[in-house]
Short mmCIF file of C-alpha atoms and ligand atoms in Angstrom, two decimals:
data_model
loop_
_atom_site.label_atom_id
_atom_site.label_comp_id
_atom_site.label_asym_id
_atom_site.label_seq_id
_atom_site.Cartn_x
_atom_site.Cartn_y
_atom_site.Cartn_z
CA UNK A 1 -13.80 11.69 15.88
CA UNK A 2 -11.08 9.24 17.37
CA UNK A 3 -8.80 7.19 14.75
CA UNK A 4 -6.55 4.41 15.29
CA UNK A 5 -4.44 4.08 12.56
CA UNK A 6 -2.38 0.91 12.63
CA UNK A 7 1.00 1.00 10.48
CA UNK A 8 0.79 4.71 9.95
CA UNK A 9 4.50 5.09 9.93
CA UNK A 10 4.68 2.94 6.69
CA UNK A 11 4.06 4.60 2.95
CA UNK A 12 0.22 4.51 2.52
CA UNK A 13 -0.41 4.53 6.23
CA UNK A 14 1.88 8.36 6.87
CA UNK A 15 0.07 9.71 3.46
CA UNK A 16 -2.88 8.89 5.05
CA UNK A 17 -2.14 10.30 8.43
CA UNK A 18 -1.10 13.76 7.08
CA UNK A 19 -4.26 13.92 4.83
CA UNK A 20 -6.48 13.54 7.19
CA UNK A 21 -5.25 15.84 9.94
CA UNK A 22 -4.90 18.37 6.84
CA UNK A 23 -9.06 17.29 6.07
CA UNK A 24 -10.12 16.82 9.77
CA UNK A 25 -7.83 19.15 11.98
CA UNK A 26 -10.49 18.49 15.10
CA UNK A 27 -10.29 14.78 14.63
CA UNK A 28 -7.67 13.25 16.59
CA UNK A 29 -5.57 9.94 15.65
CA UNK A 30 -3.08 7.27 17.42
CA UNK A 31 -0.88 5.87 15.27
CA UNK A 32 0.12 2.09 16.44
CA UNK A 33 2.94 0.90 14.43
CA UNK A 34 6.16 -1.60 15.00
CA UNK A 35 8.62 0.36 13.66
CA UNK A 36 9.92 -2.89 11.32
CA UNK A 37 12.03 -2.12 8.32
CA UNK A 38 9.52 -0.75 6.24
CA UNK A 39 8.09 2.40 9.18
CA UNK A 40 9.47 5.51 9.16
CA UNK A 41 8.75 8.79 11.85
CA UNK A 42 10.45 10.91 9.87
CA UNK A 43 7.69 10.77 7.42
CA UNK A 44 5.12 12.18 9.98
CA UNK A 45 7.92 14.90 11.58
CA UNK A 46 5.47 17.90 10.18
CA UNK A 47 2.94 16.53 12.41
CA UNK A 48 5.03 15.05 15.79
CA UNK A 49 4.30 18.02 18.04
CA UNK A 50 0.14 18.33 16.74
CA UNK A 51 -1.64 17.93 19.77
CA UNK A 52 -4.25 16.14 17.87
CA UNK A 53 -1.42 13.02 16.99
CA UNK A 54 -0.57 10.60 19.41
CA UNK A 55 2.50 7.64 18.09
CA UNK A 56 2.23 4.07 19.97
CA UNK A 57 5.51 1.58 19.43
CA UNK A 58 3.96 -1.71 19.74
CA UNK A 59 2.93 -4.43 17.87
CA UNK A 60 -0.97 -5.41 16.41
CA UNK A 61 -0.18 -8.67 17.75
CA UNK A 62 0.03 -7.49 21.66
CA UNK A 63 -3.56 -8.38 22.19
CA UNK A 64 -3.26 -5.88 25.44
CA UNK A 65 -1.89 -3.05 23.95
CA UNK A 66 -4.32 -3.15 21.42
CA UNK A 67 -6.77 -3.43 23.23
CA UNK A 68 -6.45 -0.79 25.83
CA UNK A 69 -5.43 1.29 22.31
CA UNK A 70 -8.88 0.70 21.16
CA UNK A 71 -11.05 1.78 24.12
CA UNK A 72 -12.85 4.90 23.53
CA UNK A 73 -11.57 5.26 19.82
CA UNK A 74 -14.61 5.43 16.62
CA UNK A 75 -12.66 3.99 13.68
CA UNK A 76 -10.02 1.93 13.30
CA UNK A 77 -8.38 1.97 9.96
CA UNK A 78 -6.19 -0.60 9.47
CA UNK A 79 -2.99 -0.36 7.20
CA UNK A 80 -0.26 -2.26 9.11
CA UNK A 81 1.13 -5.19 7.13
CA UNK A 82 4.23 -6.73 5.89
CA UNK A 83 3.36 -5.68 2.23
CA UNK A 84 6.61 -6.77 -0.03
CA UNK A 85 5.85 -9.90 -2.30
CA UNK A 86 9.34 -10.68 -2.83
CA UNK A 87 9.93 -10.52 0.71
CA UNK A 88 7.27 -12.99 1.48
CA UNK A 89 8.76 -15.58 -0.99
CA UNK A 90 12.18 -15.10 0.85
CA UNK A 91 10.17 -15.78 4.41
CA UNK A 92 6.72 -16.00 4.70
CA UNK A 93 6.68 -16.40 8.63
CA UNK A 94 6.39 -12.45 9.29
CA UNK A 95 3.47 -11.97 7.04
CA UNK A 96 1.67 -15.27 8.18
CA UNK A 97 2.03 -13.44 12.07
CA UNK A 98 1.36 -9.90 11.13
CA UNK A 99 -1.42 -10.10 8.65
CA UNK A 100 -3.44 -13.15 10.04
CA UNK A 101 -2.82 -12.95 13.36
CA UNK A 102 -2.19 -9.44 13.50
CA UNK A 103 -5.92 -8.40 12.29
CA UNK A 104 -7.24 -11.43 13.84
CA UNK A 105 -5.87 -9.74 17.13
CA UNK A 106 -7.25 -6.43 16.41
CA UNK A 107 -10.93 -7.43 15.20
CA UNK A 108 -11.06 -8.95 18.55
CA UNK A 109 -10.83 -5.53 20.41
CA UNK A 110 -12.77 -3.81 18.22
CA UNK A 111 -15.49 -5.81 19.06
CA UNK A 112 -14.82 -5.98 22.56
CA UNK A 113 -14.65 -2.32 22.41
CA UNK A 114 -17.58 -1.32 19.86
CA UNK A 115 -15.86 0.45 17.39
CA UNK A 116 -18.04 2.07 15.29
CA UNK A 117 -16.08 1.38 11.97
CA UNK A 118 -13.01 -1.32 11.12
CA UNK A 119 -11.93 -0.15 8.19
CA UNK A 120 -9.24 -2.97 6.59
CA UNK A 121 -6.82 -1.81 3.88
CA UNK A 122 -6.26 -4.91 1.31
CA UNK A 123 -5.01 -4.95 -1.95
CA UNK A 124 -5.92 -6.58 -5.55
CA UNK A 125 -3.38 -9.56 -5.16
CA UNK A 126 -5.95 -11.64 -3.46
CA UNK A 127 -7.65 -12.09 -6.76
CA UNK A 128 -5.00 -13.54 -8.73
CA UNK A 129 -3.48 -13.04 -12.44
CA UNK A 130 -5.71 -11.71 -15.26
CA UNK A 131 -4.43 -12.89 -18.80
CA UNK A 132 -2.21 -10.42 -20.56
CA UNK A 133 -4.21 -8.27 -23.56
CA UNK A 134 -7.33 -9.58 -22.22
CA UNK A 135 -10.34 -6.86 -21.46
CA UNK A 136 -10.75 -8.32 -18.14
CA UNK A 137 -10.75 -6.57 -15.25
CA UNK A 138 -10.97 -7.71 -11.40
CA UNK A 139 -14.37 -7.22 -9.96
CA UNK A 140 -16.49 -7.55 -6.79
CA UNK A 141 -17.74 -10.54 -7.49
CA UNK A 142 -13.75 -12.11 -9.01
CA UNK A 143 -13.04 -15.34 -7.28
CA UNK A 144 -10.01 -15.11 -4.16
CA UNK A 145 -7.08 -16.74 -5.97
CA UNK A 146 -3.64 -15.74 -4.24
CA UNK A 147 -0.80 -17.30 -5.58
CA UNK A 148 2.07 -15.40 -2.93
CA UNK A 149 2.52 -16.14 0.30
CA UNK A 150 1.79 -12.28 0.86
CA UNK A 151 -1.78 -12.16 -1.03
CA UNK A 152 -2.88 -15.49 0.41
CA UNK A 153 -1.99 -13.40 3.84
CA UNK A 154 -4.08 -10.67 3.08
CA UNK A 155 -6.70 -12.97 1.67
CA UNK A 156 -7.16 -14.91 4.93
CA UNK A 157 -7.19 -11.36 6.95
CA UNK A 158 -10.31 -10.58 4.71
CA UNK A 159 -12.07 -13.57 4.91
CA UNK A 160 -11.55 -12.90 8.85
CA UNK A 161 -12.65 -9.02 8.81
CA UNK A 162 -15.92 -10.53 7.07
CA UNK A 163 -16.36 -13.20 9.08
CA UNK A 164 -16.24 -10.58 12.44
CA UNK A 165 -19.32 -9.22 10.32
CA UNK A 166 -21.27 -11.89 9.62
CA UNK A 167 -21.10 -13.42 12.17
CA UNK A 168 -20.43 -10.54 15.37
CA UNK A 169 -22.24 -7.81 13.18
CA UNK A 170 -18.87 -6.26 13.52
CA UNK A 171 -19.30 -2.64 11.70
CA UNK A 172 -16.40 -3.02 8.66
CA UNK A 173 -15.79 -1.67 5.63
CA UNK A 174 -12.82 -3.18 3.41
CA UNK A 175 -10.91 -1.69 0.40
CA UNK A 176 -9.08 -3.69 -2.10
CA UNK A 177 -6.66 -1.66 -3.84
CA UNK A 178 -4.17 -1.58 -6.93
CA UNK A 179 -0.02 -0.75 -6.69
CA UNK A 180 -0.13 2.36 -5.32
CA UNK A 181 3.16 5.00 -5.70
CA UNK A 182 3.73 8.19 -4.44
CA UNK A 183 5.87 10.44 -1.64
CA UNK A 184 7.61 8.22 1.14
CA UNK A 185 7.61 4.58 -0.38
CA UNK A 186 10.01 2.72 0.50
CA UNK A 187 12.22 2.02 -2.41
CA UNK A 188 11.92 -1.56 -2.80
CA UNK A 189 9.16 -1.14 -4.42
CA UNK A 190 9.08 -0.65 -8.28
CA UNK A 191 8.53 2.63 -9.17
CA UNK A 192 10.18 3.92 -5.89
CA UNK A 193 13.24 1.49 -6.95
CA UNK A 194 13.33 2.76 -10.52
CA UNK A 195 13.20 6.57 -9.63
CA UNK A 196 16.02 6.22 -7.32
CA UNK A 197 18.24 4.08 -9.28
CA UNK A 198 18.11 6.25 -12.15
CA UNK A 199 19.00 9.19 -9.82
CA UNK A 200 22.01 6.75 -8.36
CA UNK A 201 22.36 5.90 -12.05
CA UNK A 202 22.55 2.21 -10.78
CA UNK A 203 20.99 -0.35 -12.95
CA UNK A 204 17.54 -1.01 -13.39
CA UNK A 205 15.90 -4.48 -12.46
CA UNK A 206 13.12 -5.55 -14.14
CA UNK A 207 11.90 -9.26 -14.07
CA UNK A 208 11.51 -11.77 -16.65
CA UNK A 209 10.20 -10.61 -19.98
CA UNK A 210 9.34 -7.09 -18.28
CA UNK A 211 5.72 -7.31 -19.94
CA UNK A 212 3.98 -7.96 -16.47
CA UNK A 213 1.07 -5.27 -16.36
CA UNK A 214 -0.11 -3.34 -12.94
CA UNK A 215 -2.60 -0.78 -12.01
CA UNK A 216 -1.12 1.99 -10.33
CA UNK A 217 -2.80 4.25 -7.92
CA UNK A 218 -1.56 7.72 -6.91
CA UNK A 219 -1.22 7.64 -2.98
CA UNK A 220 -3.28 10.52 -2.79
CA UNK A 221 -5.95 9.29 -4.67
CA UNK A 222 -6.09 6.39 -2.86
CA UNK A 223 -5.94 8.62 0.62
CA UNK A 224 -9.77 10.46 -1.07
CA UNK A 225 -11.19 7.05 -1.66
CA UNK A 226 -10.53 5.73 1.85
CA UNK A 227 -11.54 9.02 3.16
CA UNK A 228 -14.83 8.63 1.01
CA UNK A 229 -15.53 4.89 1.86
CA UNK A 230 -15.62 5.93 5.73
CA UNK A 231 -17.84 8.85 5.62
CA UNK A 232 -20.52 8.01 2.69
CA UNK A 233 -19.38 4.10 2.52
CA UNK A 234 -22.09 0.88 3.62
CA UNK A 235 -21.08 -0.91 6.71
CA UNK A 236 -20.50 -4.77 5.33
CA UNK A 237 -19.69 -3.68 1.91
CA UNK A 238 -15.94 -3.89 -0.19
CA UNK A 239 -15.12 -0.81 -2.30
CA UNK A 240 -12.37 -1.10 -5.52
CA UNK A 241 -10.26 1.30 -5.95
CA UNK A 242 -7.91 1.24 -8.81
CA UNK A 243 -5.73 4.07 -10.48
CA UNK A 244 -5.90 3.20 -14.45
CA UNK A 245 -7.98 2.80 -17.68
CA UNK A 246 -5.42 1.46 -19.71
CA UNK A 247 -2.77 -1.17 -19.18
CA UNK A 248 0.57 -0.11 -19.01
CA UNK A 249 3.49 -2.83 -18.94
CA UNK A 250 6.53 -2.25 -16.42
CA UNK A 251 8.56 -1.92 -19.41
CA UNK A 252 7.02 1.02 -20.29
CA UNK A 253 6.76 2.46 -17.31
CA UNK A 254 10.19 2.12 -17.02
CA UNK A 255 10.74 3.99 -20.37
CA UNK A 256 8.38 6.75 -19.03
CA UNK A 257 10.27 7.47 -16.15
CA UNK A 258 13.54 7.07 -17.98
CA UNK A 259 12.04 9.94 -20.29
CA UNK A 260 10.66 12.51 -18.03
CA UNK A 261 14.55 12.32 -15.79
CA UNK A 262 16.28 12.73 -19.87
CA UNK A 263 18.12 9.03 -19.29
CA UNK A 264 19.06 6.12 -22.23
CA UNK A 265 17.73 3.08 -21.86
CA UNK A 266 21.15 1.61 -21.12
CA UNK A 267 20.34 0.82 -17.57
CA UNK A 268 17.64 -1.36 -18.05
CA UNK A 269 19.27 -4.77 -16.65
CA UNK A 270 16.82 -8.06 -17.35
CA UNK A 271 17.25 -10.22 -14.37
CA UNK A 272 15.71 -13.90 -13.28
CA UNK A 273 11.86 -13.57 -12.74
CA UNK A 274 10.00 -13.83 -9.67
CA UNK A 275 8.48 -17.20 -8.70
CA UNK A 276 4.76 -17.15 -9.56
CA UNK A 277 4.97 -13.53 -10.80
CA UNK A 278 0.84 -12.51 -11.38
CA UNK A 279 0.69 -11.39 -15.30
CA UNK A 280 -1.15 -8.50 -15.21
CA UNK A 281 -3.27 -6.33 -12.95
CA UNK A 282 -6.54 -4.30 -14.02
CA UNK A 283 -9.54 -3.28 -11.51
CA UNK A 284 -12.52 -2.23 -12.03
CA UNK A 285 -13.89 0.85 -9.64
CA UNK A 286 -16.52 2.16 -11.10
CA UNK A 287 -18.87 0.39 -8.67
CA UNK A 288 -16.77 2.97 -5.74
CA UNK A 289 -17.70 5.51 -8.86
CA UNK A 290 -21.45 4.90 -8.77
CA UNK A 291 -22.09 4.19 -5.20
CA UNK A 292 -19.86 7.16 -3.44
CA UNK A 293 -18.69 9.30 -6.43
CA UNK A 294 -14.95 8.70 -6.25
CA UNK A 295 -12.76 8.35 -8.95
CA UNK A 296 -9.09 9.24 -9.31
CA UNK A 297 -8.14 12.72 -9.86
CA UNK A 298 -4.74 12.32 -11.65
CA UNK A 299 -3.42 11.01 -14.49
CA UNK A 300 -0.45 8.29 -14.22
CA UNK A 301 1.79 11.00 -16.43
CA UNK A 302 1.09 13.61 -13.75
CA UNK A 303 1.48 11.34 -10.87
CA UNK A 304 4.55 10.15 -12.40
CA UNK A 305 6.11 13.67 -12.47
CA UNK A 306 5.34 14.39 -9.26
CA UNK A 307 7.09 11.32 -7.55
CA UNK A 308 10.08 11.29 -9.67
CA UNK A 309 10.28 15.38 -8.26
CA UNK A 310 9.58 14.31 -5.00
CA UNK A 311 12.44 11.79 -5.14
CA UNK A 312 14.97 14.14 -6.52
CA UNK A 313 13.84 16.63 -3.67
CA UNK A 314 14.11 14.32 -0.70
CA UNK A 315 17.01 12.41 -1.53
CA UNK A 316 18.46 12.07 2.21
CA UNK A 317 15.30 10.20 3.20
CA UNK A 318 15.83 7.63 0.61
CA UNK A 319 19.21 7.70 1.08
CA UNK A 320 19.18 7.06 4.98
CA UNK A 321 17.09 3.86 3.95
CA UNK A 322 18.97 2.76 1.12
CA UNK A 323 22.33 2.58 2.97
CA UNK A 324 20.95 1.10 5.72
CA UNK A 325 19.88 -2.65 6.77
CA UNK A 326 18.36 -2.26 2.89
CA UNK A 327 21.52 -3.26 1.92
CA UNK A 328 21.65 -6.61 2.81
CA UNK A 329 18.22 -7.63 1.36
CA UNK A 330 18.80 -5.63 -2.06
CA UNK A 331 22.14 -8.12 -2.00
CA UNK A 332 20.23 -11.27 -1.67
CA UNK A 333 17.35 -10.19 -3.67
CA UNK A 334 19.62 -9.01 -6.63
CA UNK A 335 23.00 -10.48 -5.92
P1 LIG B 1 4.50 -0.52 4.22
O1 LIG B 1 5.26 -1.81 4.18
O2 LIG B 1 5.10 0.68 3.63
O3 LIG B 1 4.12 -0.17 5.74
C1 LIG B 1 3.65 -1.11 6.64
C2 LIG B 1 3.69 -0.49 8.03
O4 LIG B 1 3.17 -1.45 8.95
C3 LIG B 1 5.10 -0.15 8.51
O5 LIG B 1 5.12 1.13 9.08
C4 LIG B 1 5.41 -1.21 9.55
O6 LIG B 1 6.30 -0.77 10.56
C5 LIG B 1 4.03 -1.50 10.09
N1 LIG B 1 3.92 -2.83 10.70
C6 LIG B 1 4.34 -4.01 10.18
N2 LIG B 1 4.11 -5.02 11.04
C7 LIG B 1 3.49 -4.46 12.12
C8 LIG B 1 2.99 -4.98 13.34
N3 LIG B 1 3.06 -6.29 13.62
N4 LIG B 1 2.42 -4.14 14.22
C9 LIG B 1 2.35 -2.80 13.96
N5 LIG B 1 2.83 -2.26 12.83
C10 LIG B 1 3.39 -3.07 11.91
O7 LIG B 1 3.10 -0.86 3.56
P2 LIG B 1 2.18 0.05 2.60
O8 LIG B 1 2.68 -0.08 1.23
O9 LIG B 1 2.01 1.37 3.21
O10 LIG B 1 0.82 -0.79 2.68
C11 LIG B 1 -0.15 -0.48 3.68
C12 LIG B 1 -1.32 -1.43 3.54
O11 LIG B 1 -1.87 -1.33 2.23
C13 LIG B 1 -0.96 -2.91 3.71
O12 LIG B 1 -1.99 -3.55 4.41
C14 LIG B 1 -0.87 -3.45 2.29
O13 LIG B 1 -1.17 -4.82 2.24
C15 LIG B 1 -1.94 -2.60 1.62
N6 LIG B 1 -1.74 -2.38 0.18
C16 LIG B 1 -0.59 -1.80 -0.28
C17 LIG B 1 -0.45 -1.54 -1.63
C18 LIG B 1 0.79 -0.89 -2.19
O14 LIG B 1 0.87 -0.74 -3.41
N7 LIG B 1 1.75 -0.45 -1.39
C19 LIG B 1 -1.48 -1.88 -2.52
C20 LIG B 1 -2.61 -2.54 -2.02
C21 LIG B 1 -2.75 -2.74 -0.66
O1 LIG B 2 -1.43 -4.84 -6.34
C1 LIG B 2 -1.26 -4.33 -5.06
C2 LIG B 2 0.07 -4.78 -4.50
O2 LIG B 2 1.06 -4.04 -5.17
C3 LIG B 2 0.18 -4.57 -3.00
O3 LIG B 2 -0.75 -5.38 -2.35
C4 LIG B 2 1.58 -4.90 -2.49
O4 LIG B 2 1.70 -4.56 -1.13
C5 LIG B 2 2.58 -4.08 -3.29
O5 LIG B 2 3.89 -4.44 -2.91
C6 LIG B 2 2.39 -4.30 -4.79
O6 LIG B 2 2.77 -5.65 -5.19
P1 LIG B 2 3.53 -5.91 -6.56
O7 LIG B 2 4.25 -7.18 -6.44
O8 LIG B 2 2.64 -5.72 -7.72
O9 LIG B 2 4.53 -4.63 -6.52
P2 LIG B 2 6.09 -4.47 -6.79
O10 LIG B 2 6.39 -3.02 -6.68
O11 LIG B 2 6.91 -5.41 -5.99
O12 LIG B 2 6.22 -4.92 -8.32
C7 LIG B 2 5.48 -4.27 -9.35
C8 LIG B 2 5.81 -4.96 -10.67
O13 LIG B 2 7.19 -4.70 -11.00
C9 LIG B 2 5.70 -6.47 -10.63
O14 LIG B 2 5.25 -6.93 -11.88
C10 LIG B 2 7.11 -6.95 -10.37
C11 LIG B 2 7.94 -5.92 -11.12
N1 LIG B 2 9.29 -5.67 -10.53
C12 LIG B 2 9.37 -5.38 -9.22
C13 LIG B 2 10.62 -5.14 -8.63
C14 LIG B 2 10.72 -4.83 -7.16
C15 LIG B 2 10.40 -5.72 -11.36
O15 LIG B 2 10.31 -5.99 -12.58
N2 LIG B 2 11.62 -5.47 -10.78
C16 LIG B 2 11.78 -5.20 -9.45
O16 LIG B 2 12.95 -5.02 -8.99
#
């Protein structure tokens, strides 16, 4: 089988890339990615020289490239997105091009081409806030209700992949997904931030009253579901895949990872919130559960460990980044 992975040099995309060639060693993939702030080769260096792994520089928006990318491949599963919320409320002009237009571009050659799959990697944002302590949980049916510039993005690039279905019979499959964490994210992101502050004992940011709640999603876990939703998944049908039972507030987390690396609490540093921040996260997967027999295998305390000692044991690849072009939008976003 033939894959084109589209931002596979970004955190979820590079997980996904060396799990599969680890699942599928005869299965070949091109990787298309841009190379913006947020890709990284040196995530995919144990796999650079596999004959099996092809990397394409370009751009989802070069309708050409894409296009003579996508002739003769099965699958195309699609990661490549600007994916930072606070970045989107600093500019929301790159996410508006890359996630819109971007998929718009590639749903076009993928039915030009007959793909036999478009697989299209979304995320939970694009149903909105849940109420703090509430039971509820996002579902299949939940109402679109983005409130960033980023999930309204990836809201319109769903609406889009299921219009291509309806109304092309494109083949797609789409996966909404919680805040995943795990080896290689880049560390503007919270956990990612968190671990590597501590280890830079730098202060901790953490927004507003710090009792937002998310549902976080070991990047492995979430590497099993996609793998499921391709090989047992309907064509035309939207899988959940979440990481928790129980709500767990950033403040906590916080305090958990501040535990397991034996640090005080004195770096904890409230700071102004973000505009429109979503209260709380929760999704419901067991439908994924039911229908394909995926659930997640670990625990958030086990995941946890694991990424904090993945962070202490790679701390030149975090460190290249974080003294880099980082710099000036950790400045701006922080002061
Ligand atoms: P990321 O920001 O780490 O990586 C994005 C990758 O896309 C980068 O390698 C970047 O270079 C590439 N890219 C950006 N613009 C491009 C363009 N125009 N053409 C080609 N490549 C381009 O993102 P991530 O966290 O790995 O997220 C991957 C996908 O999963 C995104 O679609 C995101 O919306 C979705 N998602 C992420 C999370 C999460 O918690 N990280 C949760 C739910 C859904
Ligand atoms: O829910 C899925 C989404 O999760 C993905 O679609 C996005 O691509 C991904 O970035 C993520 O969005 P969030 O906004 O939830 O993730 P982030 O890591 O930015 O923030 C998680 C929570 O932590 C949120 O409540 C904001 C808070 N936070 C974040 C940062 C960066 C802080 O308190 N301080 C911070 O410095």
């Amino acid at each position: 089988m033939k894959l084109l992975v589209t931002g596979g040099a970004g955190f979820i995309g590079s997980n996904f890339i060396l799990y599969w060639l680890k699942q599928y060693p005869n299965d070949s993939i091109v990787n298309l990615d841009l190379l913006t702030y947020a890709g990284n080769l040196e995530n995919l260096i144990s796999v650079e020289n596999n004959p099996n792994y092809e990397f394409v520089h370009g751009d989802i928006c070069n309708s050409q490239l894409v296009n003579s990318l996508t002739r003769n491949i099965d699958i195309i599963v699609h990661f490549a997105a600007e994916s930072h919320v606070d970045r989107s409320i600093q500019n929301a002009s790159p996410f508006i091009q890359t996630n819109i237009v971007g998929t718009y571009t590639l749903l076009e050659a993928a039915l030009k081409n007959k793909v036999k799959r478009f697989h299209h990697i979304s995320t939970d944002e694009v149903f909105g806030a849940l109420e703090l302590n509430s039971q509820d949980k996002f579902h299949l049916d939940s109402p679109y209700n983005p409130h960033s510039p980023y999930s309204a993005s990836k809201a319109s690039s769903d609406h889009l992949v299921r219009a291509y279905g309806t109304t092309y019979n494109l083949p797609y499959t789409i996966s909404n997904c919680s805040n995943n964490f795990g080896p290689y994210q880049f560390p503007e992101k919270f956990i990612s931030l968190v671990i590597t502050n501590v280890l830079e004992n730098k202060y901790i940011p953490i927004y507003g009253d710090g009792l937002y709640v998310r549902d976080w999603l070991y990047v492995e876990d979430h590497c099993e579901a996609i793998d499921v939703i391709l090989h047992k998944g309907k064509v035309g049908s939207t899988y959940l895949v979440g990481g928790l039972t129980k709500d767990i507030s950033n403040i906590e987390v916080i305090y958990q990872i501040l535990d397991e690396m034996k640090k005080d609490k004195t770096l904890i540093h409230f700071v102004k919130d973000r505009p429109g921040h979503d209260r709380r996260y929760a999704i419901d997967w067991s439908q994924t559960t039911s229908e394909l027999e995926w659930k997640p295998k670990h625990s958030f305390a086990d995941a946890l460990q694991k990424t904090i000692l993945w962070y202490k044991n790679n701390q030149e690849w975090w460190k290249r980044i974080k003294t880099g072009a980082y710099l000036n939008y950790y400045k701006q976003q922080y002061g």
